[in-house]
């Protein structure tokens, strides 16, 4: 009987050219049918109307380095507002001649973060590197010893402040959130109720109110003369707030766990901590990487709320710049710049989480 | 394994007198439901017991009480000289001596096969990692799956996973192995490879309590076959007596349903 199906040894027949390649893609995705074709045309029109003026405003007609008069005279964006004020935007009220210190501190932080990305680098040495790095950063910011001039924490501001509140905030909130989630599942009623009350109470209020409470109400409870650093209080509020949300996300992950995993671990004789650490948490935390990263990204942006307790994070410093009469009216450029900074931070986190998921799923 | 070898396996090891599991008037309730109604059972060292019965009869619950995956409410269970109570330390000690193989394998998907096997010895018995890995490779050889040591459970077939699960329990060098329907979730062609491993295990004198519907296995390897229904052990006998001469009507009905 003759073979009717394609004979692999016959000459390969290429598909017609309008079905493959660029033309094929365009035909299949942009113009396949009346509705899609109409939509494509409308979109192209919209892009034609919007993109060239935007490019003109952003780049072509923009003023990059001239002063504010040149800016007002020009049509395009005034990027000089950034260039002229970059040091205030980035460092806030940190003494002008000492700003190399927070700059170096930030480089150390970025360096450590970049190096820690690769999971094969995670060994004891890295832990020590972080401890040393954090100590150095603290030293650079605070000063007071090794011949460095002392800078009190009230003057810390701008990007270092945002980074500090985020990095320490998120790093501390994550384990705390995991502990709360485990506590909420506990068989001991006291522990369970404590965790439930904490999580629900914190989730029931906005972060702003926690910051208020930390700045205004909390000091009232302290004994006479004892004062806690305002940044520390803001840091604590951010940690406690984020931990509650992480706890709920981790709880979701724990609930999704197969009972059989617990049983297998039990049947080997593993105790509670071993089971959680070696079997359950690695799996549960991996499943909830996407929502966890969402919470962390939100927390990173929520650091801008510390403006409410008069801390000068990078958003507040940017706002202050445009309230300067010389630079009045260039708020678009300033906000675009700070949005870019936030975007870079959030996008890196998001990218890293996707990469982490890919790596862990390949396992 | 052919018929003769299977019979030889049954002959080689006979139970010694010492009791390894004693259940005395065991009762368990799931809420209002009385799942185990007064079980009295003694299992001796090197004895092989097959428990069969309709679903809901309590056979899985019975063996899960032995390693405290289920708590009993009345009666006593004594495993390897240790009584099972709410004492966590005791429970963990018992669990280290009792291996369990589950219907759905329950391998740890985030660890390699080798890590799956070394987890117990390293963390419970505090064995050094090198030694644990050697033991793991030894048992992987035994279940004929040594070449898969670096793979992940998701990359193996059901039969391979179950053999790994058996090896994982063996790495803890348990005194008793519990099998909860080990082949029920497997494709027919994989059942044989798992049963062969279990028969080899039997040949070496492991004490085994197996909940299964594989009557061929029961016939060839078990010292006693127990039939459970509605939370009671209705009948228990040597395989020859059990299959050729079932005493109770319910046993006869059950056998007629599954032996077709």
mmCIF file of C-alpha atoms in Angstrom, chain A residues 3-355:
data_model
loop_
_atom_site.group_PDB
_atom_site.id
_atom_site.type_symbol
_atom_site.label_atom_id
_atom_site.label_comp_id
_atom_site.label_asym_id
_atom_site.label_seq_id
_atom_site.Cartn_x
_atom_site.Cartn_y
_atom_site.Cartn_z
ATOM 1 C CA UNK A 3 2.208 5.804 1.802
ATOM 2 C CA UNK A 4 -0.170 8.721 1.802
ATOM 3 C CA UNK A 5 1.499 10.633 4.637
ATOM 4 C CA UNK A 6 4.470 12.893 3.995
ATOM 5 C CA UNK A 7 7.526 10.906 2.999
ATOM 6 C CA UNK A 8 10.497 12.220 4.969
ATOM 7 C CA UNK A 9 12.943 11.206 2.270
ATOM 8 C CA UNK A 10 11.256 13.218 -0.455
ATOM 9 C CA UNK A 11 12.462 16.714 -1.338
ATOM 10 C CA UNK A 12 11.500 19.155 1.383
ATOM 11 C CA UNK A 13 8.761 21.439 0.208
ATOM 12 C CA UNK A 14 8.981 24.917 1.629
ATOM 13 C CA UNK A 15 5.773 26.650 2.782
ATOM 14 C CA UNK A 16 4.652 29.654 0.690
ATOM 15 C CA UNK A 17 6.553 32.864 1.543
ATOM 16 C CA UNK A 18 3.549 34.897 2.653
ATOM 17 C CA UNK A 19 2.924 32.453 5.488
ATOM 18 C CA UNK A 20 6.276 32.622 7.225
ATOM 19 C CA UNK A 21 8.855 35.148 8.325
ATOM 20 C CA UNK A 22 8.072 38.761 9.052
ATOM 21 C CA UNK A 23 5.265 39.026 6.542
ATOM 22 C CA UNK A 24 3.727 35.874 7.894
ATOM 23 C CA UNK A 25 3.861 37.138 11.466
ATOM 24 C CA UNK A 26 2.354 40.465 10.553
ATOM 25 C CA UNK A 27 -0.383 38.754 8.599
ATOM 26 C CA UNK A 28 -1.161 36.294 11.390
ATOM 27 C CA UNK A 29 -1.048 38.653 14.326
ATOM 28 C CA UNK A 30 -1.874 42.117 13.113
ATOM 29 C CA UNK A 31 -4.148 41.661 10.162
ATOM 30 C CA UNK A 32 -5.966 38.389 10.632
ATOM 31 C CA UNK A 33 -9.540 39.455 10.293
ATOM 32 C CA UNK A 34 -11.442 42.740 10.102
ATOM 33 C CA UNK A 35 -11.506 43.556 13.781
ATOM 34 C CA UNK A 36 -7.800 42.981 14.331
ATOM 35 C CA UNK A 37 -6.907 44.897 11.202
ATOM 36 C CA UNK A 38 -9.005 47.854 12.291
ATOM 37 C CA UNK A 39 -7.440 47.715 15.750
ATOM 38 C CA UNK A 40 -3.968 47.630 14.231
ATOM 39 C CA UNK A 41 -4.698 50.693 12.125
ATOM 40 C CA UNK A 42 -6.124 52.605 15.082
ATOM 41 C CA UNK A 43 -3.088 51.717 17.172
ATOM 42 C CA UNK A 44 -0.691 52.750 14.429
ATOM 43 C CA UNK A 45 -2.498 56.077 14.128
ATOM 44 C CA UNK A 46 -2.347 56.596 17.862
ATOM 45 C CA UNK A 47 1.363 55.812 17.920
ATOM 46 C CA UNK A 48 1.985 58.185 15.035
ATOM 47 C CA UNK A 49 0.224 60.966 16.900
ATOM 48 C CA UNK A 50 1.923 60.383 20.219
ATOM 49 C CA UNK A 51 5.413 59.044 19.700
ATOM 50 C CA UNK A 52 7.060 61.728 17.558
ATOM 51 C CA UNK A 53 5.972 64.637 19.812
ATOM 52 C CA UNK A 54 7.040 62.623 22.842
ATOM 53 C CA UNK A 55 10.452 61.902 21.375
ATOM 54 C CA UNK A 56 10.789 65.557 20.443
ATOM 55 C CA UNK A 57 9.881 66.679 23.927
ATOM 56 C CA UNK A 58 12.002 64.110 25.716
ATOM 57 C CA UNK A 59 15.124 64.197 23.620
ATOM 58 C CA UNK A 60 15.265 66.379 20.539
ATOM 59 C CA UNK A 61 14.133 69.751 21.867
ATOM 60 C CA UNK A 62 15.276 69.059 25.400
ATOM 61 C CA UNK A 63 17.677 71.223 27.295
ATOM 62 C CA UNK A 64 20.304 69.076 28.978
ATOM 63 C CA UNK A 65 22.803 71.289 30.715
ATOM 64 C CA UNK A 66 21.909 74.965 30.329
ATOM 65 C CA UNK A 67 20.425 77.025 33.159
ATOM 66 C CA UNK A 68 16.781 77.622 34.075
ATOM 67 C CA UNK A 69 16.339 80.612 31.746
ATOM 68 C CA UNK A 70 17.352 78.543 28.734
ATOM 69 C CA UNK A 71 14.925 75.910 29.949
ATOM 70 C CA UNK A 72 12.014 78.292 30.117
ATOM 71 C CA UNK A 73 12.827 79.564 26.657
ATOM 72 C CA UNK A 74 12.929 76.090 25.127
ATOM 73 C CA UNK A 75 10.001 73.849 24.124
ATOM 74 C CA UNK A 76 11.376 70.532 25.198
ATOM 75 C CA UNK A 77 12.063 68.899 28.512
ATOM 76 C CA UNK A 78 14.361 70.603 30.918
ATOM 77 C CA UNK A 79 16.774 67.972 32.119
ATOM 78 C CA UNK A 80 19.013 70.603 33.649
ATOM 79 C CA UNK A 81 16.690 70.638 36.616
ATOM 80 C CA UNK A 82 18.005 67.175 37.312
ATOM 81 C CA UNK A 83 21.594 67.955 36.502
ATOM 82 C CA UNK A 84 21.728 71.088 38.619
ATOM 83 C CA UNK A 85 20.024 69.532 41.600
ATOM 84 C CA UNK A 86 21.204 65.966 41.354
ATOM 85 C CA UNK A 87 23.166 66.118 44.570
ATOM 86 C CA UNK A 88 20.227 67.317 46.585
ATOM 87 C CA UNK A 89 17.879 64.823 44.949
ATOM 88 C CA UNK A 90 20.217 61.957 45.665
ATOM 89 C CA UNK A 91 21.619 62.901 49.044
ATOM 90 C CA UNK A 92 19.208 65.324 50.667
ATOM 91 C CA UNK A 93 20.664 67.381 53.488
ATOM 92 C CA UNK A 94 23.851 65.357 53.858
ATOM 93 C CA UNK A 95 26.720 67.881 54.096
ATOM 94 C CA UNK A 96 27.762 68.870 50.592
ATOM 95 C CA UNK A 97 31.457 68.182 50.883
ATOM 96 C CA UNK A 98 30.933 64.829 52.560
ATOM 97 C CA UNK A 99 28.599 63.378 49.962
ATOM 98 C CA UNK A 100 31.259 61.040 48.658
ATOM 99 C CA UNK A 101 30.511 58.941 51.738
ATOM 100 C CA UNK A 102 26.894 58.012 50.984
ATOM 101 C CA UNK A 103 27.934 57.605 47.353
ATOM 102 C CA UNK A 104 30.503 54.978 48.260
ATOM 103 C CA UNK A 105 28.046 53.387 50.687
ATOM 104 C CA UNK A 106 25.550 53.008 47.852
ATOM 105 C CA UNK A 107 28.160 51.504 45.575
ATOM 106 C CA UNK A 108 29.047 48.972 48.240
ATOM 107 C CA UNK A 109 25.363 48.105 48.580
ATOM 108 C CA UNK A 110 24.842 47.740 44.842
ATOM 109 C CA UNK A 111 28.010 45.692 44.549
ATOM 110 C CA UNK A 112 26.919 43.288 47.275
ATOM 111 C CA UNK A 113 23.410 43.015 45.854
ATOM 112 C CA UNK A 114 24.752 42.331 42.378
ATOM 113 C CA UNK A 115 27.161 39.702 43.612
ATOM 114 C CA UNK A 116 24.476 38.029 45.728
ATOM 115 C CA UNK A 117 22.230 37.559 42.710
ATOM 116 C CA UNK A 118 23.953 34.384 41.623
ATOM 117 C CA UNK A 119 22.930 31.533 43.902
ATOM 118 C CA UNK A 120 26.218 29.766 43.405
ATOM 119 C CA UNK A 121 27.821 32.662 45.265
ATOM 120 C CA UNK A 122 25.783 31.956 48.384
ATOM 121 C CA UNK A 123 28.295 30.619 50.855
ATOM 122 C CA UNK A 124 29.653 31.569 54.255
ATOM 123 C CA UNK A 125 32.111 34.049 52.776
ATOM 124 C CA UNK A 126 29.256 36.029 51.322
ATOM 125 C CA UNK A 127 27.657 36.287 54.751
ATOM 126 C CA UNK A 128 30.851 37.737 56.151
ATOM 127 C CA UNK A 129 31.123 40.087 53.162
ATOM 128 C CA UNK A 130 27.651 41.392 53.898
ATOM 129 C CA UNK A 131 28.385 41.934 57.576
ATOM 130 C CA UNK A 132 31.570 43.777 56.712
ATOM 131 C CA UNK A 133 29.789 45.739 53.999
ATOM 132 C CA UNK A 134 26.948 46.779 56.280
ATOM 133 C CA UNK A 135 29.371 47.843 58.962
ATOM 134 C CA UNK A 136 31.310 49.924 56.461
ATOM 135 C CA UNK A 137 28.137 51.509 55.135
ATOM 136 C CA UNK A 138 27.027 52.405 58.629
ATOM 137 C CA UNK A 139 30.430 53.858 59.306
ATOM 138 C CA UNK A 140 30.427 55.939 56.145
ATOM 139 C CA UNK A 141 26.985 57.325 56.837
ATOM 140 C CA UNK A 142 27.459 57.957 60.536
ATOM 141 C CA UNK A 143 31.086 58.935 60.707
ATOM 142 C CA UNK A 144 32.492 59.985 64.038
ATOM 143 C CA UNK A 145 35.453 57.617 64.054
ATOM 144 C CA UNK A 146 38.490 56.984 61.857
ATOM 145 C CA UNK A 147 38.747 60.677 61.225
ATOM 146 C CA UNK A 148 35.371 60.876 59.523
ATOM 147 C CA UNK A 149 33.220 63.780 60.502
ATOM 148 C CA UNK A 150 30.083 62.817 62.353
ATOM 149 C CA UNK A 151 26.789 63.239 60.509
ATOM 150 C CA UNK A 152 23.693 62.772 62.635
ATOM 151 C CA UNK A 153 20.961 60.606 61.182
ATOM 152 C CA UNK A 154 18.522 63.483 60.857
ATOM 153 C CA UNK A 155 20.607 64.680 57.909
ATOM 154 C CA UNK A 156 20.461 61.394 56.070
ATOM 155 C CA UNK A 157 18.205 61.595 53.073
ATOM 156 C CA UNK A 158 17.607 60.943 49.403
ATOM 157 C CA UNK A 159 18.486 57.699 47.725
ATOM 158 C CA UNK A 160 20.595 56.235 50.553
ATOM 159 C CA UNK A 161 17.658 56.685 52.907
ATOM 160 C CA UNK A 162 15.228 55.054 50.483
ATOM 161 C CA UNK A 163 17.620 52.175 49.893
ATOM 162 C CA UNK A 164 18.327 51.711 53.563
ATOM 163 C CA UNK A 165 14.658 51.658 54.512
ATOM 164 C CA UNK A 166 13.898 49.239 51.660
ATOM 165 C CA UNK A 167 16.806 46.835 51.881
ATOM 166 C CA UNK A 168 16.772 46.448 55.652
ATOM 167 C CA UNK A 169 13.020 46.606 55.720
ATOM 168 C CA UNK A 170 12.504 43.826 53.200
ATOM 169 C CA UNK A 171 15.339 41.664 54.486
ATOM 170 C CA UNK A 172 13.934 41.726 58.006
ATOM 171 C CA UNK A 173 10.264 41.559 57.028
ATOM 172 C CA UNK A 174 10.630 38.337 55.038
ATOM 173 C CA UNK A 175 11.801 36.018 57.841
ATOM 174 C CA UNK A 176 9.433 37.715 60.264
ATOM 175 C CA UNK A 177 6.573 37.106 57.833
ATOM 176 C CA UNK A 178 7.523 33.443 57.506
ATOM 177 C CA UNK A 179 7.614 33.038 61.274
ATOM 178 C CA UNK A 180 4.217 34.710 61.603
ATOM 179 C CA UNK A 181 2.774 32.405 58.949
ATOM 180 C CA UNK A 182 4.091 29.345 60.764
ATOM 181 C CA UNK A 183 2.844 30.736 64.059
ATOM 182 C CA UNK A 184 -0.596 31.232 62.605
ATOM 183 C CA UNK A 185 -0.694 27.532 61.786
ATOM 184 C CA UNK A 186 0.524 26.519 65.208
ATOM 185 C CA UNK A 187 -1.411 24.056 67.334
ATOM 186 C CA UNK A 188 -0.729 26.165 70.402
ATOM 187 C CA UNK A 189 -3.742 28.498 70.745
ATOM 188 C CA UNK A 190 -1.768 31.315 72.395
ATOM 189 C CA UNK A 191 0.763 31.524 69.595
ATOM 190 C CA UNK A 192 -1.901 31.171 66.944
ATOM 191 C CA UNK A 193 -4.132 33.907 68.315
ATOM 192 C CA UNK A 194 -1.225 36.260 68.835
ATOM 193 C CA UNK A 195 -0.239 35.879 65.201
ATOM 194 C CA UNK A 196 -3.802 36.235 63.922
ATOM 195 C CA UNK A 197 -4.394 39.393 65.934
ATOM 196 C CA UNK A 198 -1.105 40.876 64.815
ATOM 197 C CA UNK A 199 -1.624 40.103 61.145
ATOM 198 C CA UNK A 200 -5.209 41.326 61.020
ATOM 199 C CA UNK A 201 -4.501 44.457 63.047
ATOM 200 C CA UNK A 202 -1.564 45.492 60.900
ATOM 201 C CA UNK A 203 -3.331 44.680 57.657
ATOM 202 C CA UNK A 204 -6.286 46.719 58.814
ATOM 203 C CA UNK A 205 -4.424 50.018 58.896
ATOM 204 C CA UNK A 206 -2.570 51.950 56.213
ATOM 205 C CA UNK A 207 1.199 52.200 56.449
ATOM 206 C CA UNK A 208 0.879 55.936 56.876
ATOM 207 C CA UNK A 209 -0.983 55.494 60.126
ATOM 208 C CA UNK A 210 1.706 53.108 61.389
ATOM 209 C CA UNK A 211 4.339 55.688 60.513
ATOM 210 C CA UNK A 212 2.377 58.336 62.362
ATOM 211 C CA UNK A 213 2.049 56.092 65.358
ATOM 212 C CA UNK A 214 5.734 55.288 65.298
ATOM 213 C CA UNK A 215 6.696 58.945 65.112
ATOM 214 C CA UNK A 216 4.143 60.497 67.432
ATOM 215 C CA UNK A 217 2.408 57.998 69.656
ATOM 216 C CA UNK A 218 5.233 55.557 70.323
ATOM 217 C CA UNK A 219 7.559 58.174 71.875
ATOM 218 C CA UNK A 220 4.834 58.989 74.413
ATOM 219 C CA UNK A 221 5.233 55.516 75.877
ATOM 220 C CA UNK A 222 8.951 55.804 76.295
ATOM 221 C CA UNK A 223 10.352 56.791 79.673
ATOM 222 C CA UNK A 224 11.487 60.341 80.213
ATOM 223 C CA UNK A 225 14.617 61.179 78.278
ATOM 224 C CA UNK A 226 14.740 58.010 76.231
ATOM 225 C CA UNK A 227 14.374 58.683 72.550
ATOM 226 C CA UNK A 228 14.591 56.329 69.644
ATOM 227 C CA UNK A 229 16.038 57.496 66.382
ATOM 228 C CA UNK A 230 13.280 58.552 63.962
ATOM 229 C CA UNK A 231 14.714 56.536 61.100
ATOM 230 C CA UNK A 232 14.786 53.479 63.329
ATOM 231 C CA UNK A 233 11.131 53.981 64.157
ATOM 232 C CA UNK A 234 10.204 54.355 60.501
ATOM 233 C CA UNK A 235 12.252 51.273 59.727
ATOM 234 C CA UNK A 236 10.436 49.287 62.395
ATOM 235 C CA UNK A 237 7.052 50.412 61.077
ATOM 236 C CA UNK A 238 7.945 49.326 57.535
ATOM 237 C CA UNK A 239 9.228 45.963 58.739
ATOM 238 C CA UNK A 240 6.191 45.235 60.894
ATOM 239 C CA UNK A 241 3.829 46.306 58.129
ATOM 240 C CA UNK A 242 5.404 44.303 55.331
ATOM 241 C CA UNK A 243 5.821 41.217 57.513
ATOM 242 C CA UNK A 244 2.064 40.928 58.004
ATOM 243 C CA UNK A 245 1.430 40.828 54.261
ATOM 244 C CA UNK A 246 4.216 38.384 53.632
ATOM 245 C CA UNK A 247 2.782 36.184 56.379
ATOM 246 C CA UNK A 248 -0.502 35.868 54.542
ATOM 247 C CA UNK A 249 1.143 35.081 51.243
ATOM 248 C CA UNK A 250 3.343 32.426 52.844
ATOM 249 C CA UNK A 251 0.294 30.983 54.572
ATOM 250 C CA UNK A 252 -1.251 30.534 51.146
ATOM 251 C CA UNK A 253 1.816 28.676 50.033
ATOM 252 C CA UNK A 254 1.749 26.443 53.103
ATOM 253 C CA UNK A 255 -1.907 25.629 52.518
ATOM 254 C CA UNK A 256 -1.107 24.582 48.981
ATOM 255 C CA UNK A 257 1.365 22.023 50.255
ATOM 256 C CA UNK A 258 0.638 18.369 49.787
ATOM 257 C CA UNK A 259 -0.159 16.596 53.076
ATOM 258 C CA UNK A 260 1.951 13.722 51.869
ATOM 259 C CA UNK A 261 5.091 15.828 52.155
ATOM 260 C CA UNK A 262 4.438 16.361 55.863
ATOM 261 C CA UNK A 263 3.733 12.653 56.270
ATOM 262 C CA UNK A 264 6.861 11.566 54.447
ATOM 263 C CA UNK A 265 8.986 13.891 56.572
ATOM 264 C CA UNK A 266 7.237 12.674 59.751
ATOM 265 C CA UNK A 267 7.698 9.045 58.828
ATOM 266 C CA UNK A 268 11.448 9.575 58.533
ATOM 267 C CA UNK A 269 11.493 10.922 62.080
ATOM 268 C CA UNK A 270 12.213 14.582 61.264
ATOM 269 C CA UNK A 271 11.121 17.020 63.952
ATOM 270 C CA UNK A 272 9.028 20.139 63.349
ATOM 271 C CA UNK A 273 11.901 22.501 62.608
ATOM 272 C CA UNK A 274 13.664 20.055 60.341
ATOM 273 C CA UNK A 275 10.468 19.328 58.441
ATOM 274 C CA UNK A 276 9.750 23.005 57.926
ATOM 275 C CA UNK A 277 13.282 23.979 57.040
ATOM 276 C CA UNK A 278 14.241 21.066 54.809
ATOM 277 C CA UNK A 279 10.989 19.953 53.230
ATOM 278 C CA UNK A 280 8.026 22.294 53.540
ATOM 279 C CA UNK A 281 9.372 25.841 53.394
ATOM 280 C CA UNK A 282 11.664 25.321 50.389
ATOM 281 C CA UNK A 283 8.661 24.178 48.423
ATOM 282 C CA UNK A 284 6.062 26.567 49.831
ATOM 283 C CA UNK A 285 8.238 29.660 49.516
ATOM 284 C CA UNK A 286 9.133 28.772 45.962
ATOM 285 C CA UNK A 287 5.490 28.501 44.966
ATOM 286 C CA UNK A 288 4.710 31.973 46.312
ATOM 287 C CA UNK A 289 7.661 33.832 44.817
ATOM 288 C CA UNK A 290 5.415 35.924 42.494
ATOM 289 C CA UNK A 291 3.076 37.349 45.166
ATOM 290 C CA UNK A 292 5.968 37.767 47.587
ATOM 291 C CA UNK A 293 7.909 39.842 45.109
ATOM 292 C CA UNK A 294 4.808 41.948 44.487
ATOM 293 C CA UNK A 295 4.658 42.755 48.176
ATOM 294 C CA UNK A 296 8.362 43.559 48.268
ATOM 295 C CA UNK A 297 8.057 45.838 45.253
ATOM 296 C CA UNK A 298 5.153 47.651 46.909
ATOM 297 C CA UNK A 299 7.126 48.006 50.110
ATOM 298 C CA UNK A 300 10.013 49.495 48.193
ATOM 299 C CA UNK A 301 7.755 52.176 46.803
ATOM 300 C CA UNK A 302 5.965 52.655 50.113
ATOM 301 C CA UNK A 303 9.169 53.977 51.625
ATOM 302 C CA UNK A 304 8.154 57.250 50.011
ATOM 303 C CA UNK A 305 5.513 57.563 52.732
ATOM 304 C CA UNK A 306 8.126 58.475 55.310
ATOM 305 C CA UNK A 307 7.707 62.012 54.037
ATOM 306 C CA UNK A 308 4.809 62.123 56.464
ATOM 307 C CA UNK A 309 7.182 62.013 59.401
ATOM 308 C CA UNK A 310 9.550 64.551 57.892
ATOM 309 C CA UNK A 311 12.173 62.152 56.620
ATOM 310 C CA UNK A 312 13.652 63.207 53.314
ATOM 311 C CA UNK A 313 13.531 60.145 51.093
ATOM 312 C CA UNK A 314 14.301 60.465 47.383
ATOM 313 C CA UNK A 315 10.752 61.425 46.441
ATOM 314 C CA UNK A 316 10.611 64.174 49.014
ATOM 315 C CA UNK A 317 13.962 65.597 47.979
ATOM 316 C CA UNK A 318 12.753 65.669 44.379
ATOM 317 C CA UNK A 319 9.589 67.473 45.418
ATOM 318 C CA UNK A 320 11.641 70.001 47.357
ATOM 319 C CA UNK A 321 13.720 70.748 44.291
ATOM 320 C CA UNK A 322 10.744 71.815 42.230
ATOM 321 C CA UNK A 323 9.366 74.011 44.953
ATOM 322 C CA UNK A 324 12.513 76.096 44.592
ATOM 323 C CA UNK A 325 11.369 79.262 42.723
ATOM 324 C CA UNK A 326 14.162 78.943 40.195
ATOM 325 C CA UNK A 327 12.973 75.530 39.099
ATOM 326 C CA UNK A 328 9.272 76.064 39.469
ATOM 327 C CA UNK A 329 7.223 74.520 36.684
ATOM 328 C CA UNK A 330 9.545 71.644 35.809
ATOM 329 C CA UNK A 331 7.765 69.116 37.904
ATOM 330 C CA UNK A 332 7.246 66.757 34.945
ATOM 331 C CA UNK A 333 10.924 66.280 34.407
ATOM 332 C CA UNK A 334 11.671 65.878 38.084
ATOM 333 C CA UNK A 335 8.945 63.303 38.627
ATOM 334 C CA UNK A 336 9.909 61.421 35.497
ATOM 335 C CA UNK A 337 13.412 61.164 36.832
ATOM 336 C CA UNK A 338 12.387 59.854 40.227
ATOM 337 C CA UNK A 339 9.922 57.515 38.521
ATOM 338 C CA UNK A 340 12.863 56.199 36.521
ATOM 339 C CA UNK A 341 14.785 55.539 39.721
ATOM 340 C CA UNK A 342 11.868 53.645 41.233
ATOM 341 C CA UNK A 343 11.319 51.803 37.988
ATOM 342 C CA UNK A 344 14.929 50.661 37.884
ATOM 343 C CA UNK A 345 14.641 49.336 41.412
ATOM 344 C CA UNK A 346 11.306 47.606 40.924
ATOM 345 C CA UNK A 347 12.172 46.210 37.530
ATOM 346 C CA UNK A 348 15.420 44.723 38.850
ATOM 347 C CA UNK A 349 13.497 43.013 41.621
ATOM 348 C CA UNK A 350 10.879 41.753 39.210
ATOM 349 C CA UNK A 351 13.474 40.517 36.749
ATOM 350 C CA UNK A 352 15.442 38.803 39.436
ATOM 351 C CA UNK A 353 12.340 37.037 40.717
ATOM 352 C CA UNK A 354 11.576 35.714 37.250
ATOM 353 C CA UNK A 355 15.110 34.518 36.919
#
